[in-house]
Amino acid sequence: MALRSVVPPIPPRLASFLSHQSAAYHVKELEASSEHISQSLSDWYLASRRKLPWRGDAEPQDGWNGSGTLDGSALNSDSKGKKASSQKSISSFFAPKPKPDPTSLATPTSPNTTTTPRAAAMTITPYHVWISEIMLQQTRVAAVIPFFTKWIARFPTVSDLASATEDDVNAHWAGLGFYRRAKHLHNGSKYIVENCKDDSGEVVFPKTVEDLLKVPGIGPYTAGAIASICYGIRTPAVDGNVLRVWSRCTTVCANVKGKYGGPWSQVLGEAIYKGCPTTVRSGVLNQAIMELGATYCQNQGSGIDASDPLKEAYGTTKIAEDIFTYLRAGGPAQDLRDLALTCKCEICCESPDSNGVLAFIEPIIDAVEKPGGTTSTLDEVKSLAHRSLPLDPPKKGKRDEILHVAVVENEKGEFLMGKRESSGLLAGQWEFPYIVVKIKLAKEGGGKEKQFTQDTFSDSNITEMLNSYLASLIGEEKINVRKKLDPPIVHVFSHVRHFMNVEVGKTDATQIVRNESEFSPPNGVTIPAHEAYEFVSKDDMKARGVTSAITKVLKMIDGGAKKTSKATKKRKNESGSESKEDSPSKKVIKNDV
């Protein structure tokens, strides 16, 4: 009689996770470990934090190579892709530092020895924290450092920012992207100057979360950051980095775009203070969590790094170890799947057809039960589990648009430009006029996107329509813009891709007529909503600030002009005179194509 193999029991910790019935499970997990987490993070941050200007540190700050230029290789990738081979390990840019006084708001650490002149440490104010937090939204730390220092030099106080012109603000933001942030800062500063004053009439920065939330552009995260860092208020500041840390500590199997990124994120943020020692400053704790999320607990963090202060607190690695042990002992994987299907957590299973717990454990099971006799080590399984949370949000396809951009220059060397309306994409930015053709690129086999070619612009009416549109702006019957260089410039936003086909021309006009009603584009072709048009010199463009897309266009035009100039000079030297065909007419710059 054959003996039955004994099926090992599912470990209690694993069983509790797989079958949890509400989001309270995650809250209790965080509350139970809050003392250990908060103290460990605080100690680690005070000893090893990065040096940054908005923390009151003198140069060189982390991310600088000592010569005044950014060294991006010193920082780790924030994307979910693999780290570039040239990037240093996380621990390589955390030099051990003396433990600062935890009672100080911003205690600059002693700079390392260097021959490079350094800027003096600045006294940090709520205004500085506000600017830095807005700049850091969706932008890497290394990219923000020079923009922050330039901004503070130009707008040192909230009153200076409030009195600035929109063009001046945009000029100092140009290159950071997501220009709506600059508009929010400008509007917020005006609100503070007009509405936040003491009894003597002096402007004072709001000092409570409630008052901070009244400022246009300040949401719960920014309000929490300012209130905790500057005023010591024990309130959470929850951003994407923090959500990643909590997801991995309490095994939240969800993406940050769903319920987890909503009210529940604030509930978990408050749970960390349940057992937080009174000696741990809230500002230090919030910055420590954000710092961890940007370094050891970034997307590609392993969860097992020896220097990670929370390596013993991650639920991801604990659950992975339980699954590994259970399966290697002969436990059936299907029992784990069946138990996961009983989960009713409103975060992990926010819809009837969505089970985040099952989505989380499947890759772990596959890694342990590799086909072909290959095996994964425990550390490999732990790292896999750690990196899989939070789950990826559903991908949304980007809308593709073809833009025919007109670069029209007059005899003064000024270019026709339009100012976008005050809301929407690139609000308030100056750009060259254009028409839009909406398209959807075909897919080749295997889902690969078809190569973008000039054939997409085969409609012979496009240039004629562009000329008619320009004539409605400056009153000339025909500008005769023509295609300049191939291939089109590709510029990607969060939800749309622009394929910019640049066309150039000359004009005698110096004044704007503006009568767009004379131009009626056909179906499928649109024109942008501009609130104003002007002829603008390149110096004025620099003063107003232009987007990176416009910078790409200018570089392409300048590069094409240099190529044409060299070719013309060569032919002139060979023949002794310049041919008529090589000389641009008064109204048309000859094509290079």
Coordinates of C-alpha atoms in Angstrom, one line a residue:
M1 CA 0.0 0.0 0.0
A2 CA 1.5 3.3 -1.2
L3 CA 2.0 5.9 1.4
R4 CA 0.4 9.3 0.9
S5 CA 2.7 12.2 0.8
V6 CA 2.1 14.7 3.6
V7 CA 0.9 18.1 2.3
P8 CA 2.5 20.8 4.4
P9 CA 0.2 23.4 6.0
I10 CA 0.2 26.9 4.5
P11 CA 2.2 29.1 6.9
P12 CA -0.1 31.2 9.1
R13 CA 1.4 34.5 8.0
L14 CA 0.9 33.6 4.3
A15 CA -2.6 32.2 4.9
S16 CA -3.6 35.4 6.7
F17 CA -2.3 37.5 3.8
L18 CA -3.9 35.5 1.0
S19 CA -7.3 35.5 2.6
H20 CA -7.5 39.0 4.2
Q21 CA -11.0 40.4 4.0
S22 CA -10.5 44.2 4.2
A23 CA -8.0 47.0 3.9
A24 CA -7.8 47.1 7.7
Y25 CA -5.3 44.2 7.3
H26 CA -2.7 46.6 5.8
V27 CA -3.4 49.3 8.3
K28 CA -2.9 46.9 11.3
E29 CA 0.3 45.6 9.7
L30 CA 1.7 49.1 9.5
E31 CA 0.6 50.1 12.9
A32 CA 2.2 47.0 14.5
S33 CA 5.6 47.8 13.0
S34 CA 5.3 51.6 13.1
E35 CA 7.8 52.0 16.0
H36 CA 10.5 49.9 14.3
I37 CA 9.9 51.5 10.9
S38 CA 9.8 55.1 12.0
Q39 CA 12.9 54.8 14.3
S40 CA 14.9 52.9 11.7
L41 CA 14.0 55.4 8.9
S42 CA 14.8 58.4 11.1
D43 CA 18.2 57.1 12.2
W44 CA 19.1 56.1 8.6
Y45 CA 18.0 59.4 7.2
L46 CA 19.9 61.6 9.7
A47 CA 23.0 59.6 9.2
S48 CA 23.0 59.1 5.4
R49 CA 20.6 61.5 3.7
R50 CA 21.5 63.0 0.3
K51 CA 22.7 66.6 0.3
L52 CA 20.3 68.8 -1.6
P53 CA 19.8 72.6 -1.8
W54 CA 16.2 72.6 -0.5
R55 CA 17.5 70.8 2.6
G56 CA 19.8 73.7 3.4
D57 CA 23.0 72.1 2.1
A58 CA 25.9 73.8 0.4
E59 CA 27.4 72.6 -2.8
P60 CA 28.3 70.0 -3.9
Q61 CA 24.9 68.4 -3.7
D62 CA 24.3 64.7 -4.6
G63 CA 23.9 64.5 -8.3
W64 CA 26.7 67.0 -9.0
N65 CA 30.0 66.0 -10.4
G66 CA 32.0 68.8 -8.7
S67 CA 32.4 70.9 -11.9
G68 CA 29.1 72.6 -11.8
T69 CA 27.3 70.2 -14.1
L70 CA 25.0 67.4 -13.3
D71 CA 26.3 63.9 -13.2
G72 CA 23.2 61.8 -13.8
S73 CA 25.1 58.6 -13.4
A74 CA 25.3 59.2 -9.6
L75 CA 21.6 58.6 -9.3
N76 CA 19.6 55.5 -9.8
S77 CA 16.8 55.1 -12.4
D78 CA 13.3 55.9 -11.3
S79 CA 11.8 53.9 -14.1
K80 CA 10.8 50.2 -13.9
G81 CA 13.3 49.4 -16.6
K82 CA 16.6 47.9 -15.9
K83 CA 19.3 50.2 -14.5
A84 CA 21.8 51.4 -17.0
S85 CA 25.1 49.6 -16.7
S86 CA 26.9 52.9 -16.1
Q87 CA 24.8 53.7 -13.1
K88 CA 26.4 53.3 -9.7
S89 CA 24.9 51.1 -7.0
I90 CA 22.5 52.7 -4.5
S91 CA 24.9 52.6 -1.7
S92 CA 27.7 54.2 -3.6
F93 CA 26.2 57.7 -3.3
F94 CA 25.3 57.4 0.4
A95 CA 28.5 58.4 2.1
P96 CA 28.3 57.9 5.9
K97 CA 27.8 61.3 7.6
P98 CA 27.9 62.4 11.2
K99 CA 24.5 62.1 12.9
P100 CA 22.9 65.6 12.9
D101 CA 21.0 67.2 15.7
P102 CA 17.4 65.8 15.3
T103 CA 15.9 68.9 16.9
S104 CA 17.2 71.1 14.0
L105 CA 14.9 71.9 11.1
A106 CA 17.6 71.7 8.5
T107 CA 21.1 71.0 9.6
P108 CA 23.6 71.2 6.7
T109 CA 26.2 68.4 6.8
S110 CA 29.9 69.1 6.4
P111 CA 30.8 69.2 2.7
N112 CA 33.5 66.8 1.5
T113 CA 36.9 68.3 0.5
T114 CA 36.9 69.7 -3.0
T115 CA 38.6 72.4 -5.0
T116 CA 35.3 73.5 -6.6
P117 CA 33.8 76.7 -5.2
R118 CA 30.6 76.1 -3.4
A119 CA 27.4 78.1 -2.9
A120 CA 26.7 78.9 0.7
A121 CA 24.0 76.9 2.5
M122 CA 20.6 78.7 2.4
T123 CA 18.2 79.1 5.3
I124 CA 15.2 76.9 4.4
T125 CA 11.7 78.5 4.6
P126 CA 8.3 77.0 3.8
Y127 CA 8.5 78.8 0.4
H128 CA 11.7 76.8 -0.4
V129 CA 10.0 73.5 0.5
W130 CA 6.9 74.4 -1.5
I131 CA 9.0 75.2 -4.6
S132 CA 11.1 72.0 -4.3
E133 CA 8.1 69.7 -3.8
I134 CA 6.3 71.1 -6.8
M135 CA 9.4 70.8 -9.0
L136 CA 10.1 67.2 -7.8
Q137 CA 6.6 66.1 -8.9
Q138 CA 7.3 63.9 -12.0
T139 CA 10.9 65.1 -12.3
R140 CA 14.1 63.5 -11.2
V141 CA 16.1 65.0 -8.3
A142 CA 19.2 65.4 -10.5
A143 CA 17.2 67.4 -13.0
V144 CA 15.6 69.7 -10.4
I145 CA 18.8 70.8 -8.6
P146 CA 19.9 73.5 -11.2
F147 CA 16.3 74.6 -11.8
F148 CA 15.7 75.1 -8.1
T149 CA 18.8 77.2 -7.5
K150 CA 18.1 79.3 -10.6
W151 CA 14.5 79.8 -9.5
I152 CA 15.4 80.9 -5.9
A153 CA 18.0 83.3 -7.3
R154 CA 15.4 85.0 -9.4
F155 CA 12.4 84.6 -7.1
P156 CA 13.9 84.5 -3.5
T157 CA 10.5 85.1 -1.7
V158 CA 6.9 84.4 -2.3
S159 CA 6.3 88.1 -2.9
D160 CA 9.0 88.2 -5.6
L161 CA 7.2 85.3 -7.4
A162 CA 3.8 86.9 -7.0
S163 CA 5.0 90.1 -8.6
A164 CA 6.6 88.4 -11.6
T165 CA 5.2 88.3 -15.1
E166 CA 3.8 85.1 -16.5
D167 CA 6.5 85.1 -19.2
D168 CA 9.2 85.5 -16.6
V169 CA 7.9 82.6 -14.6
N170 CA 7.7 80.4 -17.7
A171 CA 11.2 81.4 -18.7
H172 CA 12.6 80.1 -15.4
W173 CA 10.5 76.9 -15.7
A174 CA 11.3 76.2 -19.3
G175 CA 12.8 72.7 -19.7
L176 CA 11.2 71.2 -16.6
G177 CA 8.0 70.1 -18.4
F178 CA 4.5 69.9 -17.0
Y179 CA 4.1 73.6 -17.2
R180 CA 0.9 73.6 -15.3
R181 CA 3.0 73.3 -12.2
A182 CA 4.6 76.7 -12.8
K183 CA 1.2 78.3 -13.3
H184 CA 0.0 76.8 -10.0
L185 CA 3.0 78.2 -8.2
H186 CA 2.4 81.6 -9.7
N187 CA -1.3 81.6 -8.8
G188 CA -0.5 80.2 -5.4
S189 CA 2.0 82.9 -4.6
K190 CA -0.5 85.6 -5.6
Y191 CA -3.1 84.1 -3.3
I192 CA -0.6 84.0 -0.3
V193 CA 0.4 87.6 -0.9
E194 CA -3.2 88.8 -1.1
N195 CA -4.8 86.6 1.6
C196 CA -2.1 85.6 4.2
K197 CA -1.0 88.5 6.3
D198 CA -0.3 89.1 10.0
D199 CA -1.8 91.9 12.1
S200 CA 0.9 94.3 10.8
G201 CA 0.2 93.6 7.2
E202 CA 3.3 91.4 6.6
V203 CA 2.9 88.5 4.3
V204 CA 3.1 85.2 6.2
F205 CA 3.2 81.7 4.8
P206 CA 0.2 79.5 5.9
K207 CA 1.1 77.4 8.9
T208 CA -1.6 74.7 9.1
V209 CA -2.6 71.9 6.8
E210 CA -6.1 73.4 6.5
D211 CA -4.7 76.9 5.5
L212 CA -2.2 75.4 3.1
L213 CA -4.9 73.4 1.3
K214 CA -6.6 76.7 0.5
V215 CA -3.7 77.8 -1.6
P216 CA -4.3 77.1 -5.3
G217 CA -2.1 74.2 -6.5
I218 CA -1.3 72.9 -3.0
G219 CA -2.8 69.4 -2.4
P220 CA -2.7 67.0 0.5
Y221 CA 0.8 65.8 -0.2
T222 CA 2.4 69.2 -0.6
A223 CA 0.5 70.5 2.4
G224 CA 1.7 67.6 4.5
A225 CA 5.3 68.0 3.4
I226 CA 5.4 71.8 4.3
A227 CA 3.5 71.3 7.5
S228 CA 5.7 68.5 8.8
I229 CA 9.1 69.7 7.6
C230 CA 8.7 73.4 8.5
Y231 CA 6.2 73.4 11.4
G232 CA 6.7 69.9 13.0
I233 CA 3.0 68.9 12.5
R234 CA 2.6 65.2 12.7
T235 CA 0.8 64.6 9.4
P236 CA 1.6 62.3 6.5
A237 CA 3.0 63.5 3.1
V238 CA 2.1 60.7 0.7
D239 CA 3.5 60.7 -2.9
G240 CA 4.4 57.9 -5.3
N241 CA 7.6 57.0 -3.5
V242 CA 5.7 56.7 -0.2
L243 CA 3.0 54.6 -1.7
R244 CA 5.7 52.2 -3.0
V245 CA 7.2 51.9 0.4
W246 CA 3.9 51.2 2.2
S247 CA 2.9 48.8 -0.6
R248 CA 6.0 46.7 0.0
C249 CA 5.9 47.0 3.8
T250 CA 2.3 45.9 4.1
T251 CA 1.9 43.9 0.8
V252 CA -0.7 46.1 -0.8
C253 CA -1.4 44.3 -4.1
A254 CA -2.8 47.2 -6.1
N255 CA -1.7 50.0 -8.4
V256 CA -1.3 53.6 -7.3
K257 CA -3.9 54.8 -9.8
G258 CA -6.8 53.0 -8.1
K259 CA -8.3 53.2 -4.6
Y260 CA -4.8 52.7 -3.1
G261 CA -3.7 56.1 -4.4
G262 CA -6.9 57.7 -3.0
P263 CA -8.2 58.0 0.5
W264 CA -6.5 54.8 1.7
S265 CA -3.1 56.2 1.1
Q266 CA -3.8 58.9 3.7
V267 CA -5.1 56.3 6.1
L268 CA -1.9 54.3 5.8
G269 CA 0.1 57.5 6.0
E270 CA -1.5 58.2 9.4
A271 CA -0.9 54.7 10.6
I272 CA 2.8 55.1 10.7
Y273 CA 2.4 57.6 13.6
K274 CA 0.6 55.1 15.7
G275 CA 3.7 53.8 17.4
C276 CA 6.1 56.5 16.2
P277 CA 8.4 57.7 19.1
T278 CA 7.9 61.3 20.2
T279 CA 11.6 61.8 19.6
V280 CA 11.2 61.2 15.9
R281 CA 10.4 64.5 14.1
S282 CA 7.5 64.3 11.7
G283 CA 9.5 66.3 9.0
V284 CA 12.4 63.9 9.3
L285 CA 10.2 60.9 9.1
N286 CA 8.3 62.1 6.0
Q287 CA 11.5 63.0 4.3
A288 CA 13.1 59.7 5.2
I289 CA 10.2 57.7 3.7
M290 CA 10.4 59.8 0.5
E291 CA 14.2 59.3 0.5
L292 CA 13.9 55.6 0.9
G293 CA 11.3 55.4 -2.0
A294 CA 13.7 57.3 -4.2
T295 CA 16.7 55.1 -3.4
Y296 CA 16.7 51.6 -1.8
C297 CA 12.9 51.2 -2.3
Q298 CA 12.8 52.6 -5.9
N299 CA 11.1 50.6 -8.6
Q300 CA 14.1 48.3 -9.0
G301 CA 15.1 48.0 -5.4
S302 CA 15.7 44.5 -4.3
G303 CA 14.3 44.5 -0.7
I304 CA 17.4 42.6 0.5
D305 CA 20.2 45.1 0.2
A306 CA 22.3 45.0 3.4
S307 CA 22.2 48.8 3.8
D308 CA 18.4 49.1 3.3
P309 CA 17.0 50.3 6.7
L310 CA 13.7 48.4 6.2
K311 CA 15.1 45.1 4.9
E312 CA 13.5 43.4 7.9
A313 CA 10.2 45.2 7.6
Y314 CA 9.1 44.4 4.0
G315 CA 6.0 42.2 3.8
T316 CA 6.9 41.4 0.1
T317 CA 10.1 39.5 1.1
K318 CA 8.4 37.7 4.0
I319 CA 5.5 36.5 1.9
A320 CA 7.9 35.4 -0.8
E321 CA 9.9 33.4 1.7
D322 CA 6.8 31.7 2.9
I323 CA 5.7 30.8 -0.6
F324 CA 9.2 29.5 -1.4
T325 CA 9.4 27.4 1.7
Y326 CA 5.8 26.0 1.2
L327 CA 6.3 25.0 -2.4
R328 CA 9.8 23.5 -1.8
A329 CA 8.3 21.4 0.9
G330 CA 5.8 19.9 -1.6
G331 CA 2.8 22.2 -1.0
P332 CA 0.5 22.4 -4.0
A333 CA 0.5 25.9 -5.7
Q334 CA -3.2 25.5 -6.5
D335 CA -4.0 25.7 -2.8
L336 CA -2.4 29.1 -2.6
R337 CA -4.4 30.3 -5.7
D338 CA -7.6 29.0 -4.2
L339 CA -7.0 30.8 -0.9
A340 CA -6.1 34.0 -2.8
L341 CA -9.5 33.9 -4.5
T342 CA -11.2 34.3 -1.1
C343 CA -9.6 37.8 -0.6
K344 CA -12.1 40.6 -0.3
C345 CA -9.8 43.5 0.5
E346 CA -11.3 46.7 -1.0
I347 CA -7.8 47.8 -2.1
C348 CA -6.3 44.6 -3.4
C349 CA -9.6 43.4 -5.0
E350 CA -11.3 46.7 -5.9
S351 CA -13.5 45.2 -8.6
P352 CA -15.1 41.7 -9.1
D353 CA -12.8 40.9 -12.0
S354 CA -9.6 42.2 -10.3
N355 CA -7.6 40.1 -7.7
G356 CA -4.4 41.8 -7.0
V357 CA -3.3 39.1 -4.5
L358 CA -3.5 36.5 -7.2
A359 CA -1.6 38.8 -9.6
F360 CA 1.1 39.2 -7.0
I361 CA 1.7 35.5 -6.2
E362 CA 1.6 34.0 -9.7
P363 CA 5.0 35.3 -10.8
I364 CA 6.4 34.1 -7.4
I365 CA 5.0 30.6 -7.9
D366 CA 6.3 30.5 -11.5
A367 CA 9.8 31.5 -10.3
V368 CA 9.9 28.8 -7.6
E369 CA 8.4 26.1 -10.0
K370 CA 10.6 26.9 -13.0
P371 CA 10.2 24.4 -15.8
G372 CA 13.1 22.3 -17.1
G373 CA 14.6 21.6 -13.7
T374 CA 16.0 25.1 -13.2
T375 CA 15.6 26.6 -9.8
S376 CA 15.5 30.1 -8.3
T377 CA 17.3 31.0 -5.1
L378 CA 15.4 32.4 -2.2
D379 CA 17.0 35.8 -2.7
E380 CA 16.0 35.9 -6.4
V381 CA 12.4 35.1 -5.4
K382 CA 12.4 37.8 -2.7
S383 CA 13.7 40.4 -5.1
L384 CA 11.1 39.4 -7.7
A385 CA 8.3 39.7 -5.2
H386 CA 9.6 43.0 -3.9
R387 CA 9.8 44.6 -7.4
S388 CA 6.4 43.5 -8.4
L389 CA 4.6 45.9 -6.0
P390 CA 2.9 48.2 -6.4
L391 CA 1.2 46.5 -9.4
D392 CA 1.4 48.2 -12.7
P393 CA -1.6 50.3 -13.6
P394 CA -3.5 49.5 -16.8
K395 CA -1.7 51.0 -19.8
K396 CA -3.4 53.6 -21.8
G397 CA -2.4 54.1 -25.4
K398 CA -1.0 57.5 -26.4
R399 CA -2.8 59.6 -29.0
D400 CA -0.7 60.2 -32.0
E401 CA -0.9 63.6 -33.8
I402 CA 1.0 64.9 -36.8
L403 CA 1.8 68.6 -36.6
H404 CA 2.9 70.7 -39.5
V405 CA 4.8 73.5 -37.8
A406 CA 5.4 76.8 -39.5
V407 CA 8.7 78.6 -38.7
V408 CA 8.1 82.0 -40.4
E409 CA 10.8 84.7 -40.1
N410 CA 10.5 88.4 -41.0
E411 CA 13.2 90.8 -42.2
K412 CA 13.9 91.8 -38.6
G413 CA 14.9 88.3 -37.7
E414 CA 11.7 87.8 -35.7
F415 CA 9.6 84.7 -35.8
L416 CA 5.8 84.4 -35.8
M417 CA 4.7 82.7 -32.5
G418 CA 1.4 82.1 -30.8
K419 CA 0.7 82.0 -27.0
R420 CA -1.4 79.0 -25.9
E421 CA -4.5 79.6 -23.8
S422 CA -4.1 79.6 -20.0
S423 CA -5.5 76.1 -19.5
G424 CA -4.7 72.7 -21.0
L425 CA -1.5 71.2 -22.4
L426 CA 1.5 73.7 -22.3
A427 CA -0.8 76.4 -20.9
G428 CA 0.5 79.9 -21.5
Q429 CA 3.6 78.8 -23.5
W430 CA 4.8 80.4 -26.7
E431 CA 5.1 78.2 -29.8
F432 CA 5.3 78.3 -33.6
P433 CA 1.9 78.2 -35.3
Y434 CA 0.8 74.8 -36.7
I435 CA -2.0 72.6 -37.9
V436 CA -2.8 69.2 -36.5
V437 CA -3.6 66.0 -38.4
K438 CA -4.9 63.2 -36.0
I439 CA -3.7 59.8 -37.0
K440 CA -3.3 56.3 -35.6
L441 CA -0.1 54.5 -36.6
A442 CA -0.5 50.9 -37.8
K443 CA 1.0 48.0 -35.9
E444 CA 3.3 45.4 -37.5
G445 CA 3.4 41.8 -36.6
G446 CA 4.0 41.1 -32.9
G447 CA 2.5 44.4 -31.9
K448 CA 5.6 46.4 -32.9
E449 CA 4.9 49.9 -34.0
K450 CA 5.3 50.7 -37.7
Q451 CA 8.3 52.8 -38.5
F452 CA 7.3 56.5 -38.9
T453 CA 8.1 57.7 -42.4
Q454 CA 7.6 60.8 -44.5
D455 CA 5.0 58.9 -46.6
T456 CA 2.5 59.6 -43.8
F457 CA 2.5 63.3 -44.9
S458 CA 1.6 62.5 -48.6
D459 CA -1.5 64.7 -48.7
S460 CA -0.6 67.6 -51.1
N461 CA -3.1 69.9 -49.5
I462 CA -1.3 70.0 -46.1
T463 CA 1.1 72.7 -47.1
E464 CA -1.6 74.7 -48.9
M465 CA -3.7 74.6 -45.8
L466 CA -0.8 75.7 -43.6
N467 CA -0.2 78.7 -45.9
S468 CA -3.8 79.7 -45.8
Y469 CA -3.8 79.5 -42.0
L470 CA -0.7 81.7 -41.8
A471 CA -2.3 84.2 -44.3
S472 CA -5.2 84.5 -41.9
L473 CA -2.8 85.6 -39.1
I474 CA -0.5 88.1 -40.9
G475 CA -2.6 89.2 -43.9
E476 CA -0.4 88.0 -46.8
E477 CA -2.0 86.0 -49.5
K478 CA 0.7 83.4 -49.6
I479 CA 3.7 82.7 -47.4
N480 CA 4.9 79.7 -49.3
V481 CA 6.3 77.6 -46.4
R482 CA 7.9 74.4 -47.5
K483 CA 9.2 71.3 -45.8
K484 CA 12.6 71.9 -44.3
L485 CA 14.2 68.7 -43.0
D486 CA 13.4 65.0 -42.6
P487 CA 12.5 63.0 -40.5
P488 CA 9.8 64.7 -38.4
I489 CA 10.7 65.6 -34.8
V490 CA 9.0 63.3 -32.3
H491 CA 8.0 64.8 -28.9
V492 CA 6.3 62.6 -26.3
F493 CA 3.9 63.9 -23.6
S494 CA 2.2 61.8 -21.0
H495 CA -0.9 61.1 -23.1
V496 CA 0.0 62.2 -26.7
R497 CA 2.9 61.9 -29.2
H498 CA 3.6 64.8 -31.5
F499 CA 5.3 64.1 -34.9
M500 CA 6.3 67.6 -35.9
N501 CA 6.9 68.1 -39.6
V502 CA 8.8 71.5 -39.7
E503 CA 8.2 73.9 -42.6
V504 CA 9.9 77.3 -43.0
G505 CA 9.4 80.5 -44.8
K506 CA 10.1 84.2 -45.0
T507 CA 7.7 87.2 -44.8
D508 CA 7.7 91.0 -45.1
A509 CA 5.1 91.3 -42.4
T510 CA 5.9 92.7 -39.0
Q511 CA 2.3 93.1 -37.7
I512 CA -0.4 90.6 -36.8
V513 CA -3.8 90.9 -38.6
R514 CA -5.4 87.8 -37.1
N515 CA -8.6 86.8 -38.9
E516 CA -8.7 83.0 -38.4
S517 CA -12.4 83.0 -39.4
E518 CA -11.1 83.2 -43.0
F519 CA -9.5 79.8 -42.6
S520 CA -11.7 76.7 -42.4
P521 CA -9.8 73.4 -42.0
P522 CA -11.4 70.2 -43.3
N523 CA -12.5 67.4 -41.0
G524 CA -9.5 65.7 -39.4
V525 CA -7.4 68.8 -39.4
T526 CA -7.5 71.3 -36.5
I527 CA -5.6 74.5 -35.4
P528 CA -4.5 75.2 -31.9
A529 CA -6.2 77.7 -29.6
H530 CA -3.9 80.7 -29.2
E531 CA -4.8 83.7 -27.2
A532 CA -2.3 86.0 -28.8
Y533 CA 0.2 86.1 -31.7
E534 CA 3.4 88.1 -31.9
F535 CA 6.7 88.3 -33.9
V536 CA 9.3 87.3 -31.4
S537 CA 13.1 87.5 -31.6
K538 CA 15.3 84.7 -30.4
D539 CA 16.5 86.8 -27.5
D540 CA 12.8 87.4 -26.5
M541 CA 12.2 83.6 -26.7
K542 CA 15.0 83.1 -24.2
A543 CA 13.5 85.8 -21.9
R544 CA 10.0 84.3 -22.1
G545 CA 11.1 80.7 -22.0
V546 CA 10.2 78.1 -24.7
T547 CA 9.3 74.5 -24.4
S548 CA 11.8 71.7 -25.1
A549 CA 9.8 70.9 -28.3
I550 CA 10.4 74.4 -29.7
T551 CA 14.1 74.1 -28.7
K552 CA 14.2 70.9 -30.8
V553 CA 12.7 72.8 -33.8
L554 CA 15.1 75.7 -33.5
K555 CA 18.1 73.3 -33.3
M556 CA 16.9 71.5 -36.4
I557 CA 16.4 74.8 -38.3
D558 CA 19.8 76.1 -37.3
G559 CA 21.5 72.8 -38.2
G560 CA 19.8 72.9 -41.6
A561 CA 20.8 76.5 -42.2
K562 CA 24.4 75.7 -41.4
K563 CA 24.4 72.7 -43.8
T564 CA 22.9 74.9 -46.6
S565 CA 25.4 77.6 -45.9
K566 CA 28.4 75.2 -46.2
A567 CA 27.1 73.7 -49.4
T568 CA 26.5 77.1 -51.0
K569 CA 30.0 78.3 -50.0
K570 CA 31.6 75.2 -51.5
R571 CA 29.8 75.7 -54.8
K572 CA 30.6 79.4 -54.8
N573 CA 34.3 78.6 -54.3
E574 CA 34.3 76.1 -57.1
S575 CA 32.5 78.3 -59.7
G576 CA 33.6 81.8 -58.5
S577 CA 30.0 83.0 -58.2
E578 CA 26.8 82.0 -56.4
S579 CA 24.1 80.6 -58.5
K580 CA 20.6 82.2 -58.5
E581 CA 19.0 78.9 -57.4
D582 CA 21.1 78.8 -54.3
S583 CA 20.1 82.2 -53.1
P584 CA 16.9 82.3 -51.0
S585 CA 14.2 84.6 -52.3
K586 CA 12.8 87.4 -50.1
K587 CA 9.8 85.3 -49.0
V588 CA 10.9 81.7 -49.2
I589 CA 13.8 79.8 -47.7
K590 CA 14.8 77.2 -50.2
N591 CA 14.4 73.6 -49.0
D592 CA 17.3 71.3 -48.2
V593 CA 15.3 68.3 -49.5

